[in-house]
Amino acid sequence: MARIAMSEMLRDASRRGYAVPCFNAINLDMIRGIIEAAEEERSPVILCHAEIHFKYTPLEQIAPIMVDAMTRAKVPVSILLDHGKSFSAVTNAMHLGFNAIMFDGSEYEYEENVRRTSEVVKIAKTLGVSVEGELGYVTRPRSGGAEGEDDDSIIDDTSLYTDPAQAREFIERTGIDALAAAFGTVHGVYLKKPELDLQRLEKIRDAAGVPIVMHGGSGLSDSDFIAAIDKGVAKINYYTGMALKVMDHAKERLAQSKDNVFYHEFMMNIIHDFKEDARQIMRTFRSSGQA
Ligand SMILES: [Zn+2]
């Protein structure tokens, strides 16, 4: 069990109609909560660390902890560099034992995205590392709390959505194992009710021939998740919702506590809260019981 290629994991999810949850885990507490949930739920899981989070937790510090968690887990685990943009982050992550890379070339024009993504795939393939690419652009609005630089009005720009025909060409030319597609989701907190373009998603899935990844999962309803999975999404990235929910609980707990609060008590409660939120996500994504 334990370490498994992300490509294989996602192929199984596509075949059997569920999505593998991919959690951004920026410290040991998150990793422990998520792995405990995965083991109890018998769910495959992906732990990831985003380049945008390196300022909170250096890659070199979290990588050995993630590799250890992956190796010892009783369920299939992959560890992924999330939104790798720099060549140094991508090669460092592979060197430190990540077995999957999400290379995000979505800010470049098409040909440059193809060129850069292909370069990453060429190196990754020789090391048995899976690669997820992004075509189209899943926005990151400034007010959404996901450290985005995008203008808030960008969420209405459907020209940024993934084009199905171009997706097929992109996958053929780059050789990626999975495609992050844009069809109405947003990174961070939703500034208005999300509307997913499920018809487009279906066309992308039919054209792509590789598993589809949905970013910006926080704030979607359970029925949105289910609809997206039914239309071909095999991996869903999730962070913002969990990060906020766990802190809401922590605030309530601290407000109610009268005596001294020891850090270790606080920590154990935090791990428990991460675990329970991860468990709910695994049930919603139908990954529970699939390991
Ligand atoms: Zn993302």
Coordinates of C-alpha atoms and ligand atoms in Angstrom, one line a residue:
M1 CA 0.0 0.0 0.0
A2 CA 1.3 3.4 0.9
R3 CA 3.2 5.0 -2.0
I4 CA 1.4 4.7 -5.3
A5 CA 1.7 6.6 -8.6
M6 CA -0.8 9.4 -8.8
S7 CA -1.5 8.5 -12.5
E8 CA -2.6 5.0 -11.3
M9 CA -4.6 6.4 -8.4
L10 CA -6.5 8.7 -10.7
R11 CA -7.1 6.1 -13.4
D12 CA -8.8 3.9 -10.7
A13 CA -10.9 6.9 -9.6
S14 CA -12.0 7.6 -13.2
R15 CA -12.9 4.0 -13.7
R16 CA -14.9 3.6 -10.5
G17 CA -16.6 7.0 -10.4
Y18 CA -15.0 8.8 -7.4
A19 CA -12.5 11.6 -6.9
V20 CA -9.3 11.4 -4.9
P21 CA -9.2 14.3 -2.4
C22 CA -6.0 16.3 -2.6
F23 CA -5.4 18.3 0.6
N24 CA -2.9 21.1 1.0
A25 CA -1.1 20.2 4.2
I26 CA 1.2 22.8 5.5
N27 CA 2.3 21.2 8.7
L28 CA 2.4 18.0 10.7
D29 CA -1.0 18.5 12.4
M30 CA -2.7 18.6 9.0
I31 CA -0.8 15.6 7.7
R32 CA -1.7 13.6 10.8
G33 CA -5.4 14.5 10.7
I34 CA -5.7 13.7 7.0
I35 CA -3.8 10.4 7.1
E36 CA -5.8 9.3 10.2
A37 CA -9.0 10.1 8.3
A38 CA -7.8 8.3 5.2
E39 CA -6.9 5.1 7.1
E40 CA -10.2 5.0 9.0
E41 CA -12.2 5.7 5.9
R42 CA -10.1 3.4 3.7
S43 CA -9.7 6.3 1.3
P44 CA -6.8 6.9 -1.1
V45 CA -5.5 10.4 -0.6
I46 CA -3.1 13.0 -2.0
L47 CA -1.1 15.2 0.3
C48 CA 0.2 18.4 -1.4
H49 CA 2.3 21.4 -0.8
A50 CA 1.9 24.5 -2.9
E51 CA 4.8 26.7 -4.0
I52 CA 2.7 29.7 -2.8
H53 CA 2.9 28.2 0.7
F54 CA 6.7 27.8 0.8
K55 CA 6.8 31.1 2.7
Y56 CA 5.0 29.4 5.6
T57 CA 6.6 26.0 5.4
P58 CA 9.8 25.5 3.4
L59 CA 9.6 22.5 1.0
E60 CA 12.8 21.1 2.5
Q61 CA 11.2 20.9 5.9
I62 CA 7.8 19.4 5.0
A63 CA 9.0 17.0 2.3
P64 CA 10.6 14.4 4.7
I65 CA 7.5 14.5 6.9
M66 CA 5.3 13.9 3.8
V67 CA 7.5 11.1 2.5
D68 CA 7.4 9.4 5.9
A69 CA 3.6 9.7 6.1
M70 CA 3.3 8.3 2.6
T71 CA 5.6 5.4 3.3
R72 CA 3.9 4.4 6.5
A73 CA 0.3 4.9 5.6
K74 CA -2.0 1.9 5.4
V75 CA -3.8 3.3 2.4
P76 CA -2.5 4.5 -1.0
V77 CA -0.9 8.0 -0.8
S78 CA 0.7 10.3 -3.3
I79 CA 2.5 13.5 -2.5
L80 CA 2.3 16.3 -5.0
L81 CA 3.9 19.7 -5.5
D82 CA 0.9 21.9 -6.0
H83 CA 1.0 24.8 -8.5
G84 CA 4.7 24.4 -9.1
K85 CA 5.7 27.4 -11.2
S86 CA 9.5 27.6 -10.9
F87 CA 11.9 25.1 -12.3
S88 CA 13.7 25.0 -9.0
A89 CA 10.6 24.1 -7.0
V90 CA 9.7 21.3 -9.5
T91 CA 13.2 19.7 -9.5
N92 CA 13.6 20.1 -5.7
A93 CA 10.3 18.4 -5.1
M94 CA 11.3 15.5 -7.3
H95 CA 14.7 15.3 -5.6
L96 CA 13.0 15.3 -2.1
G97 CA 10.8 12.4 -2.9
F98 CA 7.5 13.9 -4.2
N99 CA 6.0 11.4 -6.6
A100 CA 3.7 13.9 -8.4
I101 CA 4.1 17.4 -9.7
M102 CA 1.3 19.8 -10.6
F103 CA 3.1 22.1 -13.0
D104 CA 1.1 25.3 -13.5
G105 CA 2.0 27.0 -16.8
S106 CA -1.5 28.6 -17.0
E107 CA -0.2 32.1 -16.8
Y108 CA 1.7 31.7 -20.1
E109 CA 0.3 31.8 -23.6
Y110 CA -0.5 28.4 -25.0
E111 CA 2.7 27.6 -26.9
E112 CA 4.9 28.6 -23.9
N113 CA 2.7 26.5 -21.6
V114 CA 3.1 23.5 -23.9
R115 CA 6.9 24.1 -24.0
R116 CA 7.4 24.4 -20.2
T117 CA 5.0 21.6 -19.3
S118 CA 6.6 19.2 -21.8
E119 CA 10.0 20.0 -20.3
V120 CA 8.7 19.0 -16.8
V121 CA 7.1 15.8 -18.1
K122 CA 10.3 14.8 -19.8
I123 CA 12.2 14.9 -16.5
A124 CA 9.4 13.5 -14.4
K125 CA 8.8 10.5 -16.7
T126 CA 12.4 9.3 -16.2
L127 CA 11.9 9.3 -12.5
G128 CA 8.4 7.7 -12.5
V129 CA 6.8 10.9 -11.3
S130 CA 3.3 11.8 -12.4
V131 CA 2.5 15.2 -13.8
E132 CA -0.6 17.3 -13.8
G133 CA -0.8 20.3 -16.1
E134 CA -3.2 23.2 -16.3
L135 CA -4.9 24.6 -19.4
G136 CA -7.3 27.5 -19.1
Y137 CA -7.0 29.4 -15.9
V138 CA -8.7 28.7 -12.5
T139 CA -8.8 32.2 -11.1
R140 CA -7.4 33.4 -7.7
P141 CA -9.3 36.7 -6.9
R142 CA -7.6 39.1 -4.5
S143 CA -10.5 39.1 -2.0
G144 CA -10.8 35.3 -1.8
G145 CA -8.0 34.7 0.7
A146 CA -6.1 32.4 -1.5
E147 CA -3.2 34.9 -1.9
G148 CA -4.3 35.7 -5.4
E149 CA -3.4 38.7 -7.4
D150 CA -6.4 38.6 -9.8
D151 CA -8.9 41.3 -10.1
D152 CA -12.1 40.2 -8.4
S153 CA -14.1 40.8 -11.6
I154 CA -12.1 38.1 -13.3
I155 CA -14.4 35.4 -12.0
D156 CA -17.0 36.3 -14.7
D157 CA -14.4 35.9 -17.5
T158 CA -15.5 32.6 -19.2
S159 CA -12.8 33.1 -21.9
L160 CA -10.4 31.7 -19.3
Y161 CA -12.2 28.4 -19.3
T162 CA -10.6 25.3 -20.8
D163 CA -11.2 24.7 -24.5
P164 CA -12.0 21.0 -25.0
A165 CA -10.3 20.7 -28.4
Q166 CA -7.2 22.5 -27.3
A167 CA -7.1 20.3 -24.2
R168 CA -6.8 17.2 -26.3
E169 CA -3.9 18.8 -28.3
F170 CA -2.3 20.0 -25.0
I171 CA -2.3 16.5 -23.5
E172 CA -1.0 14.9 -26.7
R173 CA 1.8 17.4 -27.0
T174 CA 2.9 17.5 -23.4
G175 CA 2.3 13.9 -22.3
I176 CA 0.7 14.9 -18.9
D177 CA -1.1 12.3 -16.8
A178 CA -3.9 14.6 -15.5
L179 CA -5.4 17.9 -16.5
A180 CA -6.5 20.7 -14.2
A181 CA -9.4 22.3 -16.1
A182 CA -11.2 25.6 -15.7
F183 CA -15.0 25.5 -15.9
G184 CA -16.3 27.9 -13.3
T185 CA -14.4 27.1 -10.0
V186 CA -12.3 29.7 -8.2
H187 CA -9.4 29.5 -5.7
G188 CA -10.2 30.7 -2.2
V189 CA -13.5 31.9 -0.9
Y190 CA -16.2 32.3 -3.5
L191 CA -17.2 35.9 -3.9
K192 CA -20.6 34.8 -5.4
K193 CA -22.4 31.6 -5.8
P194 CA -20.4 29.3 -8.1
E195 CA -21.9 28.2 -11.4
L196 CA -20.1 25.2 -12.9
D197 CA -20.1 24.8 -16.7
L198 CA -20.8 21.0 -16.5
Q199 CA -21.4 20.7 -20.3
R200 CA -18.0 22.0 -20.9
L201 CA -16.5 19.7 -18.3
E202 CA -18.1 16.7 -20.0
K203 CA -16.7 17.8 -23.4
I204 CA -13.2 18.3 -21.8
R205 CA -13.4 14.8 -20.3
D206 CA -14.4 13.2 -23.6
A207 CA -11.7 15.0 -25.5
A208 CA -8.9 14.6 -22.8
G209 CA -8.5 10.9 -22.3
V210 CA -6.7 11.5 -19.0
P211 CA -8.3 12.2 -15.6
I212 CA -9.6 15.7 -15.0
V213 CA -8.7 17.7 -11.9
M214 CA -10.9 20.3 -10.2
H215 CA -9.2 23.1 -8.3
G216 CA -11.1 25.6 -6.1
G217 CA -13.2 23.0 -4.3
S218 CA -13.9 25.1 -1.2
G219 CA -17.4 26.6 -1.1
L220 CA -19.0 24.2 -3.6
S221 CA -22.1 22.3 -2.4
D222 CA -22.1 18.5 -2.1
S223 CA -24.3 18.3 -5.2
D224 CA -21.8 20.4 -7.1
F225 CA -19.1 18.0 -6.1
I226 CA -21.1 15.0 -7.1
A227 CA -22.1 16.5 -10.4
A228 CA -18.5 17.2 -11.2
I229 CA -17.4 13.7 -10.2
D230 CA -20.2 12.2 -12.4
K231 CA -18.9 14.3 -15.3
G232 CA -15.4 13.0 -15.0
V233 CA -13.5 14.8 -12.3
A234 CA -11.1 12.3 -10.6
K235 CA -9.1 14.6 -8.3
I236 CA -10.3 17.5 -6.3
N237 CA -8.0 20.0 -4.6
Y238 CA -9.3 21.3 -1.2
Y239 CA -7.8 23.7 1.3
T240 CA -9.6 27.0 2.0
G241 CA -12.7 25.4 3.4
M242 CA -10.8 23.2 5.8
A243 CA -8.4 26.0 6.9
L244 CA -11.4 28.2 7.8
K245 CA -13.6 25.5 9.4
V246 CA -10.8 24.3 11.7
M247 CA -10.1 27.8 12.8
D248 CA -13.8 28.5 13.5
H249 CA -13.8 25.5 15.8
A250 CA -10.6 26.6 17.5
K251 CA -12.0 30.1 18.1
E252 CA -15.2 28.6 19.7
R253 CA -13.2 26.3 21.8
L254 CA -10.8 29.0 23.1
A255 CA -13.7 31.3 23.8
Q256 CA -15.3 28.6 26.0
S257 CA -12.2 27.5 27.9
K258 CA -11.8 29.0 31.4
D259 CA -8.5 27.5 32.6
N260 CA -5.0 27.5 31.1
V261 CA -5.0 26.1 27.6
F262 CA -1.9 24.0 27.0
Y263 CA -0.6 24.0 23.4
H264 CA -0.6 20.2 23.2
E265 CA -4.3 20.2 24.0
F266 CA -5.0 22.8 21.4
M267 CA -2.9 20.8 18.9
M268 CA -4.7 17.5 19.6
N269 CA -8.1 19.2 19.0
I270 CA -6.8 20.8 15.8
I271 CA -5.7 17.4 14.5
H272 CA -9.1 16.0 15.4
D273 CA -10.8 18.8 13.5
F274 CA -8.7 18.3 10.4
K275 CA -9.4 14.6 10.6
E276 CA -13.2 15.1 10.8
D277 CA -13.3 17.6 7.9
A278 CA -11.1 15.3 5.8
R279 CA -13.5 12.4 6.6
Q280 CA -16.5 14.4 5.4
I281 CA -14.7 15.3 2.2
M282 CA -13.8 11.6 1.6
R283 CA -17.4 10.6 2.0
T284 CA -18.6 13.3 -0.3
F285 CA -16.1 12.5 -3.0
R286 CA -17.0 8.8 -2.7
S287 CA -13.3 7.9 -2.1
S288 CA -14.3 6.3 1.3
G289 CA -14.0 2.6 1.1
Q290 CA -12.1 2.6 -2.2
A291 CA -8.6 1.9 -0.8
Ligands
ZN1 ZN -5.2 25.1 -7.4

